Coordinates of C-alpha atoms and ligand atoms in Angstrom, one line a residue:
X1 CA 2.6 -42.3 -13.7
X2 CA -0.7 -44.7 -14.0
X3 CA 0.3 -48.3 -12.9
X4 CA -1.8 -51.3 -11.7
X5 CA -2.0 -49.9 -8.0
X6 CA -3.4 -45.5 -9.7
X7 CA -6.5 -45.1 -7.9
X8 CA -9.5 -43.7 -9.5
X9 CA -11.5 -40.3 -8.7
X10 CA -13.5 -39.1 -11.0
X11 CA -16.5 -36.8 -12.2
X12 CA -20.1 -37.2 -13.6
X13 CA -22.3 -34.9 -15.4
X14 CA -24.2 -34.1 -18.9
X15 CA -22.6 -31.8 -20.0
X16 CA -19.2 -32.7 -18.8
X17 CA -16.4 -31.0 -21.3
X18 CA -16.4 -27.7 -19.7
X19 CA -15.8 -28.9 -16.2
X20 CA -12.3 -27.6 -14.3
X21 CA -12.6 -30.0 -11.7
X22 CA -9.5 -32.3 -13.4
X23 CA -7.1 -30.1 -13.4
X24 CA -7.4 -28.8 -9.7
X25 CA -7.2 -32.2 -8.7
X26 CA -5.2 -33.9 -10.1
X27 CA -2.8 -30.9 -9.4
X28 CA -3.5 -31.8 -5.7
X29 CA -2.9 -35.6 -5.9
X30 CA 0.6 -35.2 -8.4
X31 CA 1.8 -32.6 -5.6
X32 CA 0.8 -34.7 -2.9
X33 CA 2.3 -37.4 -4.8
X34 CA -0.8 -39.8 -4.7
X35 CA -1.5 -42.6 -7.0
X36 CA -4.8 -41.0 -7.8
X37 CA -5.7 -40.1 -11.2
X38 CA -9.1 -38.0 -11.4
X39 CA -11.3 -38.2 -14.4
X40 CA -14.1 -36.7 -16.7
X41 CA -16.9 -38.8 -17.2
X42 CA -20.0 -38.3 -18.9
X43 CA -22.9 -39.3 -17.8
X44 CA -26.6 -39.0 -19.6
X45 CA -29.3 -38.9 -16.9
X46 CA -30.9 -42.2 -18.1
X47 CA -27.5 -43.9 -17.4
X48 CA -26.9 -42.7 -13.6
X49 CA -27.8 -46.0 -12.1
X50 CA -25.5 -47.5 -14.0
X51 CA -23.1 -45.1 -13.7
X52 CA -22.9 -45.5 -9.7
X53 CA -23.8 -49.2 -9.9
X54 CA -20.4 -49.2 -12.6
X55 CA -18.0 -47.0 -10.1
X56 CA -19.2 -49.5 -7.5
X57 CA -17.9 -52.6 -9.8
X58 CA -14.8 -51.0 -10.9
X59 CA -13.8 -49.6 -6.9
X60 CA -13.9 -45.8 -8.3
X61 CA -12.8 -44.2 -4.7
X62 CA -14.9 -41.1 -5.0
X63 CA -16.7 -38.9 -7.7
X64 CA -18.2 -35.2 -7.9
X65 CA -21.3 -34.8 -9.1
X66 CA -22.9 -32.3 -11.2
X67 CA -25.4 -30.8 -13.5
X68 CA -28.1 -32.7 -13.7
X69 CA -27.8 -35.6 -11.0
X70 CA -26.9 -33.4 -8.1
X71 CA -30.4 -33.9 -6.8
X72 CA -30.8 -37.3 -8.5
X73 CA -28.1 -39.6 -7.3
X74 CA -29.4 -39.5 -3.6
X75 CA -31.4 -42.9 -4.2
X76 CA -28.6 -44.4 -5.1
X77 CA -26.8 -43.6 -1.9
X78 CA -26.6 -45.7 1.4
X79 CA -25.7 -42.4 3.9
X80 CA -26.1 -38.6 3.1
X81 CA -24.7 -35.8 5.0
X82 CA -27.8 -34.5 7.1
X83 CA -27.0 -31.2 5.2
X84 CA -26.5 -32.4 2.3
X85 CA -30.0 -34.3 2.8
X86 CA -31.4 -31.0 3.6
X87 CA -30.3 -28.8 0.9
X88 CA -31.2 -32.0 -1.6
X89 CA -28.5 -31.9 -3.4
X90 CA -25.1 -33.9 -3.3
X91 CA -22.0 -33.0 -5.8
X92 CA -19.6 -35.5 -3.7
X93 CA -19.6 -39.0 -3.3
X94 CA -17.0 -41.1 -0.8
X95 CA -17.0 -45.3 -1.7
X96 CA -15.6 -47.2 0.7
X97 CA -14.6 -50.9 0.2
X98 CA -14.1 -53.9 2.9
X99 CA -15.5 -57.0 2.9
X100 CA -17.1 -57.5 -0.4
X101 CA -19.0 -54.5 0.7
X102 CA -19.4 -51.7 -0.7
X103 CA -20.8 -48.2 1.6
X104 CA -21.2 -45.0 -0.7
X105 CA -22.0 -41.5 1.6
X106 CA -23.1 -38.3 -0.3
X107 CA -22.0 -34.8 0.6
X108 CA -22.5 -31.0 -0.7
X109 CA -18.8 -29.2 -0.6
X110 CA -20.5 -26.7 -2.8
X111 CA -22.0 -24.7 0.3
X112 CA -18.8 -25.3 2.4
X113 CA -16.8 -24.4 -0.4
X114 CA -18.6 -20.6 0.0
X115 CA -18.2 -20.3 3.5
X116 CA -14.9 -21.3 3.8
X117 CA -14.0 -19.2 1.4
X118 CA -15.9 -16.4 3.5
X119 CA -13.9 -17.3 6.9
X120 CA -10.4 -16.8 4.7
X121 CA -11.7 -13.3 5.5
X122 CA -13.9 -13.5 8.7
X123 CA -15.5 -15.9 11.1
X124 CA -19.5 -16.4 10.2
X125 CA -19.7 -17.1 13.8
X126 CA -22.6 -14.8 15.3
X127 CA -22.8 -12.9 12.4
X128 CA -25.2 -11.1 10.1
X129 CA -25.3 -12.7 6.7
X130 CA -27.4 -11.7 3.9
X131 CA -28.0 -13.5 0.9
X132 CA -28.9 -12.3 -2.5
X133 CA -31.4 -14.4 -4.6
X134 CA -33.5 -17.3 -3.9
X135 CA -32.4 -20.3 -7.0
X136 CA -30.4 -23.7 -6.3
X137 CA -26.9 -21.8 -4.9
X138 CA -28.8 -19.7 -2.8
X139 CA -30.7 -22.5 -1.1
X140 CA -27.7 -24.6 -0.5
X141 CA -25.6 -21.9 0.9
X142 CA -28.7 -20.7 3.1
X143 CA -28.5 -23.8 4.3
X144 CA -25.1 -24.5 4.8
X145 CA -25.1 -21.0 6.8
X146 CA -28.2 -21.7 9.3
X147 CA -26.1 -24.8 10.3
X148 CA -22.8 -23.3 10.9
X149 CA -23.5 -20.8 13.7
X150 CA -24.1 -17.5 12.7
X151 CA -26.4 -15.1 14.1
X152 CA -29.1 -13.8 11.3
X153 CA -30.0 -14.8 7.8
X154 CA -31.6 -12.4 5.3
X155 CA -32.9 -13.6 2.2
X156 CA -34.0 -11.1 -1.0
X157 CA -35.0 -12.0 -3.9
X158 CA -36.4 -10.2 -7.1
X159 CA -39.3 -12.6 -7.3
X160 CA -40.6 -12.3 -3.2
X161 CA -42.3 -14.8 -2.8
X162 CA -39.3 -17.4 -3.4
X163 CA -37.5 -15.6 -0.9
X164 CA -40.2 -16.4 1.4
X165 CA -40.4 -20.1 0.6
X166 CA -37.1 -20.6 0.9
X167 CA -37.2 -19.0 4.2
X168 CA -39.6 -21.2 5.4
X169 CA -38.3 -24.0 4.2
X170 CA -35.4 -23.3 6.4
X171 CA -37.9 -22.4 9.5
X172 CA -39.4 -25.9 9.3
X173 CA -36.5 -28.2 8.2
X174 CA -33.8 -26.5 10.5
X175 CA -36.5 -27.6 13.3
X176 CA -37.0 -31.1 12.3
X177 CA -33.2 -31.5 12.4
X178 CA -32.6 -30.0 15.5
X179 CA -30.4 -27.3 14.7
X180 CA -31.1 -24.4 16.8
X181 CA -31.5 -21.9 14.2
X182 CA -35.0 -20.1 13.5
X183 CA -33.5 -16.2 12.6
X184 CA -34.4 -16.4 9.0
X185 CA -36.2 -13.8 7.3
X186 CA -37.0 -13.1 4.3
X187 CA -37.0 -8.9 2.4
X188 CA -38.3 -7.5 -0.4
X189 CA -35.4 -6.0 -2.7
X190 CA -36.0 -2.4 -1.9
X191 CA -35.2 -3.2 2.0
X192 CA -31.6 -3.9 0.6
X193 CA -30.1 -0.9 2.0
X194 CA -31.5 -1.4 5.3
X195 CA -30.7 -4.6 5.4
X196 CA -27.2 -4.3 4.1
X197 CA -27.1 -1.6 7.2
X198 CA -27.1 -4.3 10.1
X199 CA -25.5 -6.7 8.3
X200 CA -21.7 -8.0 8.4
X201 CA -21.5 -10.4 5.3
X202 CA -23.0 -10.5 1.9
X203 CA -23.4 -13.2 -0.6
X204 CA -24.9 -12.6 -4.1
X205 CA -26.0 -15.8 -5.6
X206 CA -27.7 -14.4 -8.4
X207 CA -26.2 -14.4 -12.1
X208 CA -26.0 -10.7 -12.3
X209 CA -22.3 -9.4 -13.6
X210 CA -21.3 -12.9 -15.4
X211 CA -19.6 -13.0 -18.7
X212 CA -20.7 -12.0 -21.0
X213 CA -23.1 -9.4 -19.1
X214 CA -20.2 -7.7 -18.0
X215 CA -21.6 -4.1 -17.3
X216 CA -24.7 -5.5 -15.9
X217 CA -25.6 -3.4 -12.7
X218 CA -25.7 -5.0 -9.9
X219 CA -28.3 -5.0 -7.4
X220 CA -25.9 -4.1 -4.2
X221 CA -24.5 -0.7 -5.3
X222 CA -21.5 0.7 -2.8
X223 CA -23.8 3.4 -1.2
X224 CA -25.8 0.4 0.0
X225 CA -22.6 -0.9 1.5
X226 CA -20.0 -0.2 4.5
X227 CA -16.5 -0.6 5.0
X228 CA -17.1 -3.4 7.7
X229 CA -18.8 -5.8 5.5
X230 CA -18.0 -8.7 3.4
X231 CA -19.0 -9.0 0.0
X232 CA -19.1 -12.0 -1.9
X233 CA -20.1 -12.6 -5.5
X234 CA -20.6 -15.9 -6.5
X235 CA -20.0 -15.3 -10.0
X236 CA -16.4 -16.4 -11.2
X237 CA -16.4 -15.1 -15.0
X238 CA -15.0 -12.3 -14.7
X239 CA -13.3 -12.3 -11.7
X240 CA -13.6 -8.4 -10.9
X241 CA -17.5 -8.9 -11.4
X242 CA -19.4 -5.7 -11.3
X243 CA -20.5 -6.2 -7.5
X244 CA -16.6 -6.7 -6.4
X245 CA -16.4 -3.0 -7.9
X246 CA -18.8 -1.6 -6.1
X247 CA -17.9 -3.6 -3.1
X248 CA -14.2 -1.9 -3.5
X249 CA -15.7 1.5 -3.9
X250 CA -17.3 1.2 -0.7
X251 CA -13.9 -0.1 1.0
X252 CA -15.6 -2.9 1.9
X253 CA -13.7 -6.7 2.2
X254 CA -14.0 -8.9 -0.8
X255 CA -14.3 -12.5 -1.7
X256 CA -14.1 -13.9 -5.2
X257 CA -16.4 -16.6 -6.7
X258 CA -13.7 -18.5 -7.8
X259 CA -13.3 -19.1 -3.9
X260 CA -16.3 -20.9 -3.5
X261 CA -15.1 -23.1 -6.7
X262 CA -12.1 -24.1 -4.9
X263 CA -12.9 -24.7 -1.7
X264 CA -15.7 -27.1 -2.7
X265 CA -12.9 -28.9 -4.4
X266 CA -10.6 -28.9 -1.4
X267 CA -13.7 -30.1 0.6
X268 CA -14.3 -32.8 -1.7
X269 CA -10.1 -34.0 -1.6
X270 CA -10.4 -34.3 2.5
X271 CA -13.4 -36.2 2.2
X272 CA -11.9 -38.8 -0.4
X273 CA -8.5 -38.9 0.8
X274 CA -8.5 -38.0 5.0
X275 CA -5.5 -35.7 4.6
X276 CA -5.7 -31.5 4.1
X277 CA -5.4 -30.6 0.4
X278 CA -2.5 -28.5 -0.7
X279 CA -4.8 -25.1 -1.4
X280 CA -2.5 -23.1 -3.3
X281 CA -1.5 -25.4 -5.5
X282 CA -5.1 -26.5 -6.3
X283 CA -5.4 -22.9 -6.5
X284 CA -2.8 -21.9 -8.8
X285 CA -4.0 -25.0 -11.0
X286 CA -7.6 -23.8 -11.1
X287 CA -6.9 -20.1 -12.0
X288 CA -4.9 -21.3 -14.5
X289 CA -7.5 -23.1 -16.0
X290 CA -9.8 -20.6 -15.5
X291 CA -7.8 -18.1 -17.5
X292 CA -7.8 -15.7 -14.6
Ligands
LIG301 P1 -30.8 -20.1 -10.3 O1 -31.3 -21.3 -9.6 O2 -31.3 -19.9 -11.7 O3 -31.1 -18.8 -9.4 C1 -30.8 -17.5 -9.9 C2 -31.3 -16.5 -8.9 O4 -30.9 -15.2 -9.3 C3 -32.8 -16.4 -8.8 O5 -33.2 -16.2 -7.4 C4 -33.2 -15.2 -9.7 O6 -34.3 -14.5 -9.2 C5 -32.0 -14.3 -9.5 N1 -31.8 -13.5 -10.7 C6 -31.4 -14.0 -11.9 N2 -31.3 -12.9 -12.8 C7 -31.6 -11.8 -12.0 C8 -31.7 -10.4 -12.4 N3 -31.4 -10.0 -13.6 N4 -32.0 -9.6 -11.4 C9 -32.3 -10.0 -10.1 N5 -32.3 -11.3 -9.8 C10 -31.9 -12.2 -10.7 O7 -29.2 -20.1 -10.4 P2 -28.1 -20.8 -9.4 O8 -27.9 -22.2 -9.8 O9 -28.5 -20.5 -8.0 O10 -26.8 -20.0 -9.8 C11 -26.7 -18.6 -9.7 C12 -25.3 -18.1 -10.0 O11 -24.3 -18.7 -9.1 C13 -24.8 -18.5 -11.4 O12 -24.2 -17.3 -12.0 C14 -23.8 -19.6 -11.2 O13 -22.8 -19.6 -12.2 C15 -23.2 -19.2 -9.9 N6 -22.6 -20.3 -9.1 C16 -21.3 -20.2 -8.7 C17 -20.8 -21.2 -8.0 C18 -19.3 -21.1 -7.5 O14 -18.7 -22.2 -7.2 N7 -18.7 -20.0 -7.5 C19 -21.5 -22.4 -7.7 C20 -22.8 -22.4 -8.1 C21 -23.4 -21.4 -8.8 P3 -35.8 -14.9 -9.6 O15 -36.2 -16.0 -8.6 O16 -36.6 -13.6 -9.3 O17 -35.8 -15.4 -11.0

């Protein structure tokens, strides 16, 4: 029930129709029984100012972000998350009020989101993680990885030598920050199986499998693969992408894409409202309304 006290959460992006973020959340805050209502709103890039300057004036508690001001909103900020900083990209924002003041922090769940959805599985801790591709996901969960205690990162990519950039991106900026992480490398794509060898986890971050490419052929194939490693496709249409096939076939552990999804949203919920997020019913709400 919306009353003069509901609180307001929200989302911005161009486009914005599509977006499944609503009905996870306000799943979460009806089952919590929070006087939060969460909202679509669209936002054209030439408007963003106004957009965070507006949620500022009308004491919006917290918004996602997405497509295309993920990168562009930090200006607007006053704090970032130093990971978020370092990935460039923010797809949360907390707003807190006191005093006549307002103080708005940015954060990227979207990384989180795919390693705790990972650890439902396994700990990353000291392990052997490889990603595959080198585009925006990739970076962020590269990122996200070299900060959060594992042992190795491989990157391959189809086009090399963004593989290597990325890699030494990570080199120099993991080193500027402090974090004690310099065991990035980068692989051409026919080192795959040798990689894939040593390795304990696997992400693929490339597009490879998603609807309606169905029977596209992944690059991982599940003679690559053993039964001690994770695999994780990032995709989410369909669910059982190509890759999870493979990873099956190989009797190897699996984590859906849809995982990521959701725990970027559960991130986002403990950030805006300090309390842990009721998962499965998030969950339930967001398969639901992804028709899977
Ligand atoms: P992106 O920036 O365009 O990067 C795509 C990467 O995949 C590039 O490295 C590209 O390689 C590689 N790639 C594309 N097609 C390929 C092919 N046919 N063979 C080999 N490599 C190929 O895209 P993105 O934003 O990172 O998103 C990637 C995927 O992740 C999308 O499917 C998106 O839906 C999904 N995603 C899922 C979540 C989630 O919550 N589950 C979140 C974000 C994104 P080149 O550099 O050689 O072109």
């Amino acid at each position: 029930m919306i009353d003069g006290k509901t609180n307001i959460l929200g989302v911005i992006g161009d486009p914005i129709e599509h977006t499944f973020s609503p009905a996870m959340q306000n799943a979460g805050l009806q089952s919590l029984g929070l006087n939060y209502v969460y909202l679509p709103f669209h936002v054209k890039g030439n408007r963003l100012s106004d957009a965070i300057g507006g949620a500022k004036g009308l004491g919006i508690k917290g918004l996602n972000v997405t497509i295309p001001h993920k990168s562009n909103v930090i200006p607007f900020l006053d704090d970032i998350d130093p990971i978020a900083r370092m990935i460039g990209a923010v797809n949360t924002i907390k707003f807190d009020y006191g005093d006549g003041e307002v103080f708005t922090k940015g954060f990227n769940t979207d990384a989180y989101g795919c390693l705790r959805a990972i650890e439902e599985k396994t700990s990353i801790k000291d392990k052997k993680v490889t990603i595959l591709g080198a585009g925006g996901a990739s970076r962020a969960i590269a990122f996200q990885m070299a900060c959060s205690g594992i042992d190795e990162l491989s990157i391959l990519n189809r086009n090399y030598e963004k593989a290597k950039s990325l890699k030494e991106e990570l080199r120099s900026n993991l080193n500027k920050q402090e974090y004690d992480f310099n065991n990035v490398n980068a692989y051409e794509i026919d080192d795959l199986k040798r990689v894939l060898d040593s390795s304990d986890i696997l992400i693929d971050t490339t597009p490879i499998g998603m609807y309606p490419n169905v029977n596209d052929k992944p690059i991982a194939s599940a003679d690559m693969m053993h039964e001690d490693l994770v695999v994780n496709d990032i995709v989410y249409t369909p669910m059982e992408t190509s890759l999870i096939k493979e990873a099956k076939k190989a009797n190897a552990e699996v984590v859906y894409g849809y995982k990521m999804l959701l725990y970027q949203g559960i991130r986002s919920f403990e950030i805006w409202l300090g309390k842990e997020a009721p998962v499965n019913i998030m969950e339930k709400a967001l398969l639901d309304v992804l028709g899977i």
